[in-house]
mmCIF file of C-alpha atoms in Angstrom:
data_model
loop_
_atom_site.group_PDB
_atom_site.id
_atom_site.type_symbol
_atom_site.label_atom_id
_atom_site.label_comp_id
_atom_site.label_asym_id
_atom_site.label_seq_id
_atom_site.Cartn_x
_atom_site.Cartn_y
_atom_site.Cartn_z
ATOM 1 C CA UNK A 274 21.824 4.293 -3.341
ATOM 2 C CA UNK A 275 22.933 0.675 -3.909
ATOM 3 C CA UNK A 276 22.332 -0.229 -0.209
ATOM 4 C CA UNK A 277 24.545 -0.546 3.516
ATOM 5 C CA UNK A 278 26.398 -3.160 3.573
ATOM 6 C CA UNK A 279 27.574 -4.814 7.598
ATOM 7 C CA UNK A 280 24.382 -4.072 8.858
ATOM 8 C CA UNK A 281 22.808 -5.589 11.575
ATOM 9 C CA UNK A 282 21.603 -8.934 9.524
ATOM 10 C CA UNK A 283 24.214 -8.743 7.106
ATOM 11 C CA UNK A 284 21.814 -10.919 4.556
ATOM 12 C CA UNK A 285 19.433 -8.311 4.048
ATOM 13 C CA UNK A 286 21.164 -5.630 2.037
ATOM 14 C CA UNK A 287 20.663 -4.201 -1.023
ATOM 15 C CA UNK A 288 23.283 -6.177 -3.010
ATOM 16 C CA UNK A 289 22.379 -10.113 -1.839
ATOM 17 C CA UNK A 290 18.603 -8.658 -2.524
ATOM 18 C CA UNK A 291 19.938 -8.341 -6.556
ATOM 19 C CA UNK A 292 21.273 -11.827 -5.988
ATOM 20 C CA UNK A 293 18.138 -13.319 -4.761
ATOM 21 C CA UNK A 294 16.162 -12.103 -7.276
ATOM 22 C CA UNK A 295 18.376 -13.218 -10.018
ATOM 23 C CA UNK A 296 18.613 -16.601 -8.355
ATOM 24 C CA UNK A 297 14.984 -16.677 -8.152
ATOM 25 C CA UNK A 298 14.534 -15.902 -11.569
ATOM 26 C CA UNK A 299 12.103 -12.911 -10.089
ATOM 27 C CA UNK A 300 11.978 -10.710 -13.407
ATOM 28 C CA UNK A 301 11.054 -13.587 -15.511
ATOM 29 C CA UNK A 302 8.262 -14.580 -13.312
ATOM 30 C CA UNK A 303 7.214 -11.190 -12.815
ATOM 31 C CA UNK A 304 6.577 -10.985 -16.843
ATOM 32 C CA UNK A 305 4.937 -14.026 -16.816
ATOM 33 C CA UNK A 306 1.803 -11.942 -14.773
ATOM 34 C CA UNK A 307 0.006 -10.140 -16.889
ATOM 35 C CA UNK A 308 -2.199 -9.526 -14.537
ATOM 36 C CA UNK A 309 0.276 -6.926 -12.333
ATOM 37 C CA UNK A 310 0.562 -3.442 -13.298
ATOM 38 C CA UNK A 311 3.799 -2.260 -14.028
ATOM 39 C CA UNK A 312 6.551 -0.894 -12.512
ATOM 40 C CA UNK A 313 6.226 -2.455 -8.550
ATOM 41 C CA UNK A 314 7.785 -1.247 -5.910
ATOM 42 C CA UNK A 315 8.122 -3.836 -3.228
ATOM 43 C CA UNK A 316 8.875 -2.033 0.155
ATOM 44 C CA UNK A 317 9.260 -2.260 3.878
ATOM 45 C CA UNK A 318 9.848 -0.161 6.389
ATOM 46 C CA UNK A 319 10.748 -0.546 10.110
ATOM 47 C CA UNK A 320 10.102 1.814 12.810
ATOM 48 C CA UNK A 321 9.916 2.949 16.074
ATOM 49 C CA UNK A 322 6.708 4.404 17.664
ATOM 50 C CA UNK A 323 7.254 7.657 15.834
ATOM 51 C CA UNK A 324 10.061 7.430 13.049
ATOM 52 C CA UNK A 325 10.998 5.245 10.094
ATOM 53 C CA UNK A 326 14.402 3.727 11.424
ATOM 54 C CA UNK A 327 15.750 1.221 8.335
ATOM 55 C CA UNK A 328 13.844 1.416 4.834
ATOM 56 C CA UNK A 329 14.093 -1.402 1.619
ATOM 57 C CA UNK A 330 12.350 -1.197 -1.504
ATOM 58 C CA UNK A 331 12.933 -3.530 -4.534
ATOM 59 C CA UNK A 332 11.782 -1.997 -8.268
ATOM 60 C CA UNK A 333 10.531 -4.293 -10.379
ATOM 61 C CA UNK A 334 9.707 -3.019 -13.862
ATOM 62 C CA UNK A 335 8.672 -4.882 -17.291
ATOM 63 C CA UNK A 336 11.884 -4.642 -19.796
ATOM 64 C CA UNK A 337 14.139 -3.577 -17.158
ATOM 65 C CA UNK A 338 16.490 -4.430 -14.590
ATOM 66 C CA UNK A 339 15.519 -4.701 -11.168
ATOM 67 C CA UNK A 340 16.323 -2.530 -8.693
ATOM 68 C CA UNK A 341 17.246 -2.392 -4.959
ATOM 69 C CA UNK A 342 17.168 0.104 -2.459
ATOM 70 C CA UNK A 343 18.018 -0.179 1.582
ATOM 71 C CA UNK A 344 18.882 2.268 3.937
ATOM 72 C CA UNK A 345 19.220 2.699 7.796
ATOM 73 C CA UNK A 346 17.285 5.968 9.053
ATOM 74 C CA UNK A 347 18.537 8.449 12.081
ATOM 75 C CA UNK A 348 15.587 9.787 13.419
ATOM 76 C CA UNK A 349 17.581 12.350 14.992
ATOM 77 C CA UNK A 350 18.716 12.958 18.418
ATOM 78 C CA UNK A 351 15.826 13.570 20.098
ATOM 79 C CA UNK A 352 15.421 9.846 20.019
ATOM 80 C CA UNK A 353 18.631 8.123 20.549
ATOM 81 C CA UNK A 354 18.106 8.835 24.260
ATOM 82 C CA UNK A 355 14.276 6.931 24.333
ATOM 83 C CA UNK A 356 14.061 3.498 25.311
ATOM 84 C CA UNK A 357 14.227 -0.186 23.913
ATOM 85 C CA UNK A 358 10.725 -0.547 24.286
ATOM 86 C CA UNK A 359 9.869 2.834 22.131
ATOM 87 C CA UNK A 360 12.507 1.641 19.519
ATOM 88 C CA UNK A 361 10.402 -1.565 19.111
ATOM 89 C CA UNK A 362 13.927 -3.397 19.551
ATOM 90 C CA UNK A 363 12.377 -6.406 20.122
ATOM 91 C CA UNK A 364 10.668 -6.706 16.910
ATOM 92 C CA UNK A 365 13.610 -5.692 14.238
ATOM 93 C CA UNK A 366 16.519 -5.300 16.756
ATOM 94 C CA UNK A 367 17.664 -1.987 15.722
ATOM 95 C CA UNK A 368 19.021 0.495 18.305
ATOM 96 C CA UNK A 369 19.722 4.245 18.230
ATOM 97 C CA UNK A 370 23.632 3.174 18.453
ATOM 98 C CA UNK A 371 22.789 1.285 15.193
ATOM 99 C CA UNK A 372 21.622 4.031 13.228
ATOM 100 C CA UNK A 373 23.110 6.962 14.300
ATOM 101 C CA UNK A 374 24.878 8.274 11.528
ATOM 102 C CA UNK A 375 23.412 6.856 8.951
ATOM 103 C CA UNK A 376 21.115 9.459 6.406
ATOM 104 C CA UNK A 377 18.317 11.513 7.933
ATOM 105 C CA UNK A 378 14.670 10.712 6.198
ATOM 106 C CA UNK A 379 15.196 14.201 4.417
ATOM 107 C CA UNK A 380 18.621 13.033 3.275
ATOM 108 C CA UNK A 381 17.235 9.860 1.183
ATOM 109 C CA UNK A 382 13.714 11.407 0.394
ATOM 110 C CA UNK A 383 14.691 12.548 -3.175
ATOM 111 C CA UNK A 384 16.096 9.143 -4.304
ATOM 112 C CA UNK A 385 13.744 7.270 -2.803
ATOM 113 C CA UNK A 386 10.556 9.447 -4.352
ATOM 114 C CA UNK A 387 12.615 9.213 -7.661
ATOM 115 C CA UNK A 388 12.276 4.890 -7.030
ATOM 116 C CA UNK A 389 8.711 5.235 -6.035
ATOM 117 C CA UNK A 390 8.310 7.240 -9.239
ATOM 118 C CA UNK A 391 5.082 6.044 -11.190
ATOM 119 C CA UNK A 392 4.838 2.459 -9.267
ATOM 120 C CA UNK A 393 2.708 0.988 -7.283
ATOM 121 C CA UNK A 394 3.432 0.268 -3.910
ATOM 122 C CA UNK A 395 3.326 -3.227 -3.028
ATOM 123 C CA UNK A 396 3.634 -4.302 1.112
ATOM 124 C CA UNK A 397 2.487 -6.795 3.821
ATOM 125 C CA UNK A 398 -0.205 -4.825 5.260
ATOM 126 C CA UNK A 399 0.280 -1.962 2.505
ATOM 127 C CA UNK A 400 -1.628 0.514 4.880
ATOM 128 C CA UNK A 401 0.799 0.563 7.263
ATOM 129 C CA UNK A 402 3.706 1.372 5.028
ATOM 130 C CA UNK A 403 2.018 3.666 2.953
ATOM 131 C CA UNK A 404 0.756 5.545 6.113
ATOM 132 C CA UNK A 405 4.935 5.655 7.411
ATOM 133 C CA UNK A 406 5.524 7.070 3.658
ATOM 134 C CA UNK A 407 3.180 9.793 3.665
ATOM 135 C CA UNK A 408 4.004 11.043 6.969
ATOM 136 C CA UNK A 409 7.629 11.021 6.172
ATOM 137 C CA UNK A 410 7.358 12.660 3.007
ATOM 138 C CA UNK A 411 4.845 15.444 4.995
ATOM 139 C CA UNK A 412 7.880 15.604 7.428
ATOM 140 C CA UNK A 413 9.973 17.561 4.131
ATOM 141 C CA UNK A 414 7.127 18.957 2.738
ATOM 142 C CA UNK A 415 6.694 16.584 -0.165
ATOM 143 C CA UNK A 416 2.581 15.598 -0.486
ATOM 144 C CA UNK A 417 2.672 11.698 -1.444
ATOM 145 C CA UNK A 418 0.107 9.261 -2.425
ATOM 146 C CA UNK A 419 0.624 6.254 -4.915
ATOM 147 C CA UNK A 420 -1.842 3.329 -5.349
ATOM 148 C CA UNK A 421 -1.084 0.536 -3.289
ATOM 149 C CA UNK A 422 -1.463 -3.446 -3.597
ATOM 150 C CA UNK A 423 -1.369 -5.042 -0.097
ATOM 151 C CA UNK A 424 -0.241 -9.005 -0.145
ATOM 152 C CA UNK A 425 -2.130 -9.334 3.893
ATOM 153 C CA UNK A 426 -5.399 -8.641 1.809
ATOM 154 C CA UNK A 427 -4.302 -10.778 -1.382
ATOM 155 C CA UNK A 428 -3.781 -14.092 0.582
ATOM 156 C CA UNK A 429 -6.921 -13.831 2.797
ATOM 157 C CA UNK A 430 -8.845 -13.380 -0.395
ATOM 158 C CA UNK A 431 -6.767 -16.275 -2.307
ATOM 159 C CA UNK A 432 -6.108 -18.851 0.696
ATOM 160 C CA UNK A 433 -9.632 -17.877 2.767
ATOM 161 C CA UNK A 434 -8.715 -22.285 4.187
ATOM 162 C CA UNK A 435 -6.008 -20.898 6.394
ATOM 163 C CA UNK A 436 -8.316 -18.601 8.393
ATOM 164 C CA UNK A 437 -10.762 -21.436 8.667
ATOM 165 C CA UNK A 438 -7.988 -23.313 9.633
ATOM 166 C CA UNK A 439 -6.794 -21.384 12.309
ATOM 167 C CA UNK A 440 -4.086 -20.537 10.270
ATOM 168 C CA UNK A 441 -2.442 -17.073 9.865
ATOM 169 C CA UNK A 442 -1.450 -14.635 7.657
ATOM 170 C CA UNK A 443 1.682 -13.217 9.020
ATOM 171 C CA UNK A 444 4.474 -13.124 6.582
ATOM 172 C CA UNK A 445 6.280 -15.775 9.454
ATOM 173 C CA UNK A 446 2.996 -18.140 8.948
ATOM 174 C CA UNK A 447 2.737 -17.895 5.194
ATOM 175 C CA UNK A 448 6.161 -18.243 4.001
ATOM 176 C CA UNK A 449 6.485 -22.713 5.204
ATOM 177 C CA UNK A 450 2.995 -22.599 3.706
ATOM 178 C CA UNK A 451 4.252 -21.314 -0.193
ATOM 179 C CA UNK A 452 7.741 -22.736 0.594
ATOM 180 C CA UNK A 453 9.359 -19.335 1.081
ATOM 181 C CA UNK A 454 12.470 -18.100 2.614
ATOM 182 C CA UNK A 455 12.177 -14.972 4.506
ATOM 183 C CA UNK A 456 15.829 -14.350 5.102
ATOM 184 C CA UNK A 457 16.041 -11.826 8.102
ATOM 185 C CA UNK A 458 12.439 -11.541 9.313
ATOM 186 C CA UNK A 459 11.542 -7.999 10.542
ATOM 187 C CA UNK A 460 14.115 -6.233 8.622
ATOM 188 C CA UNK A 461 13.305 -4.467 5.989
ATOM 189 C CA UNK A 462 14.566 -5.912 3.601
ATOM 190 C CA UNK A 463 14.138 -9.695 4.286
ATOM 191 C CA UNK A 464 10.768 -8.871 4.598
ATOM 192 C CA UNK A 465 10.482 -7.033 1.257
ATOM 193 C CA UNK A 466 12.070 -10.515 -0.322
ATOM 194 C CA UNK A 467 9.414 -12.125 1.582
ATOM 195 C CA UNK A 468 7.040 -10.483 -0.010
ATOM 196 C CA UNK A 469 8.310 -10.306 -3.550
ATOM 197 C CA UNK A 470 8.635 -14.398 -3.808
ATOM 198 C CA UNK A 471 4.823 -14.075 -1.857
ATOM 199 C CA UNK A 472 3.310 -12.216 -4.635
ATOM 200 C CA UNK A 473 4.920 -14.135 -7.325
ATOM 201 C CA UNK A 474 4.067 -18.002 -5.087
ATOM 202 C CA UNK A 475 0.424 -16.481 -4.784
ATOM 203 C CA UNK A 476 -0.088 -15.667 -8.794
ATOM 204 C CA UNK A 477 1.330 -18.600 -9.543
ATOM 205 C CA UNK A 478 -0.758 -21.167 -7.361
ATOM 206 C CA UNK A 479 -4.079 -19.209 -8.191
ATOM 207 C CA UNK A 480 -3.653 -18.209 -11.469
ATOM 208 C CA UNK A 481 -6.711 -19.636 -12.992
ATOM 209 C CA UNK A 482 -8.914 -18.736 -9.828
ATOM 210 C CA UNK A 483 -12.293 -17.656 -10.889
ATOM 211 C CA UNK A 484 -12.021 -14.697 -8.816
ATOM 212 C CA UNK A 485 -7.888 -13.319 -9.386
ATOM 213 C CA UNK A 486 -8.926 -10.251 -10.535
ATOM 214 C CA UNK A 487 -11.764 -9.060 -7.865
ATOM 215 C CA UNK A 488 -9.053 -10.382 -5.257
ATOM 216 C CA UNK A 489 -6.763 -7.695 -7.226
ATOM 217 C CA UNK A 490 -8.473 -5.214 -6.746
ATOM 218 C CA UNK A 491 -9.654 -5.535 -3.403
ATOM 219 C CA UNK A 492 -6.288 -5.655 -2.582
ATOM 220 C CA UNK A 493 -5.480 -2.441 -4.102
ATOM 221 C CA UNK A 494 -7.672 -0.923 -1.621
ATOM 222 C CA UNK A 495 -5.734 0.813 1.505
ATOM 223 C CA UNK A 496 -6.410 -0.772 4.621
ATOM 224 C CA UNK A 497 -6.692 -4.440 5.976
#
């Protein structure tokens, strides 16, 4: 699946992601960071209170072209008539009519499983994405568990002055500090692309930091 175009926040689909990766030289920048494992899958989900309704992912692997993947997820008829508060619409803008008719998680699970493959999951607050994927795959009878790298934890370790200054570690707060653009905050592909640039920027900025290896090791532990 290449991605669903024409979605709410039209600059968030997989086709645009591939263009951004090329323009930002992501493949070459990633190749220059031997401390990072390969492959990596940067992933973000948007959810109702108990269902995934959007998934986006970018796979980077040394010696291979990047892969971008995006889909809305129809959570089923039981969720369609719930209120906007249940849908978290004020956060991501998604509503039942937007995702109605999209694939169910069961329908996208095989292609998403293949994309994740043997990769390390990368997300900002990776424990959330890991838990959501584990629950979703369990709902279709599959046990999923992969190593994860949390850019939230890594940012806290490598940029400790932000805490001292009272600055935050959300994607919205980190992006301007590291000269990163999030093309669509709180939409799955927008946050995925922001996380790609965040990880690369952290590695390039802190490549000589004496605690980088320990920070990476700590960021691989799930939980915040």
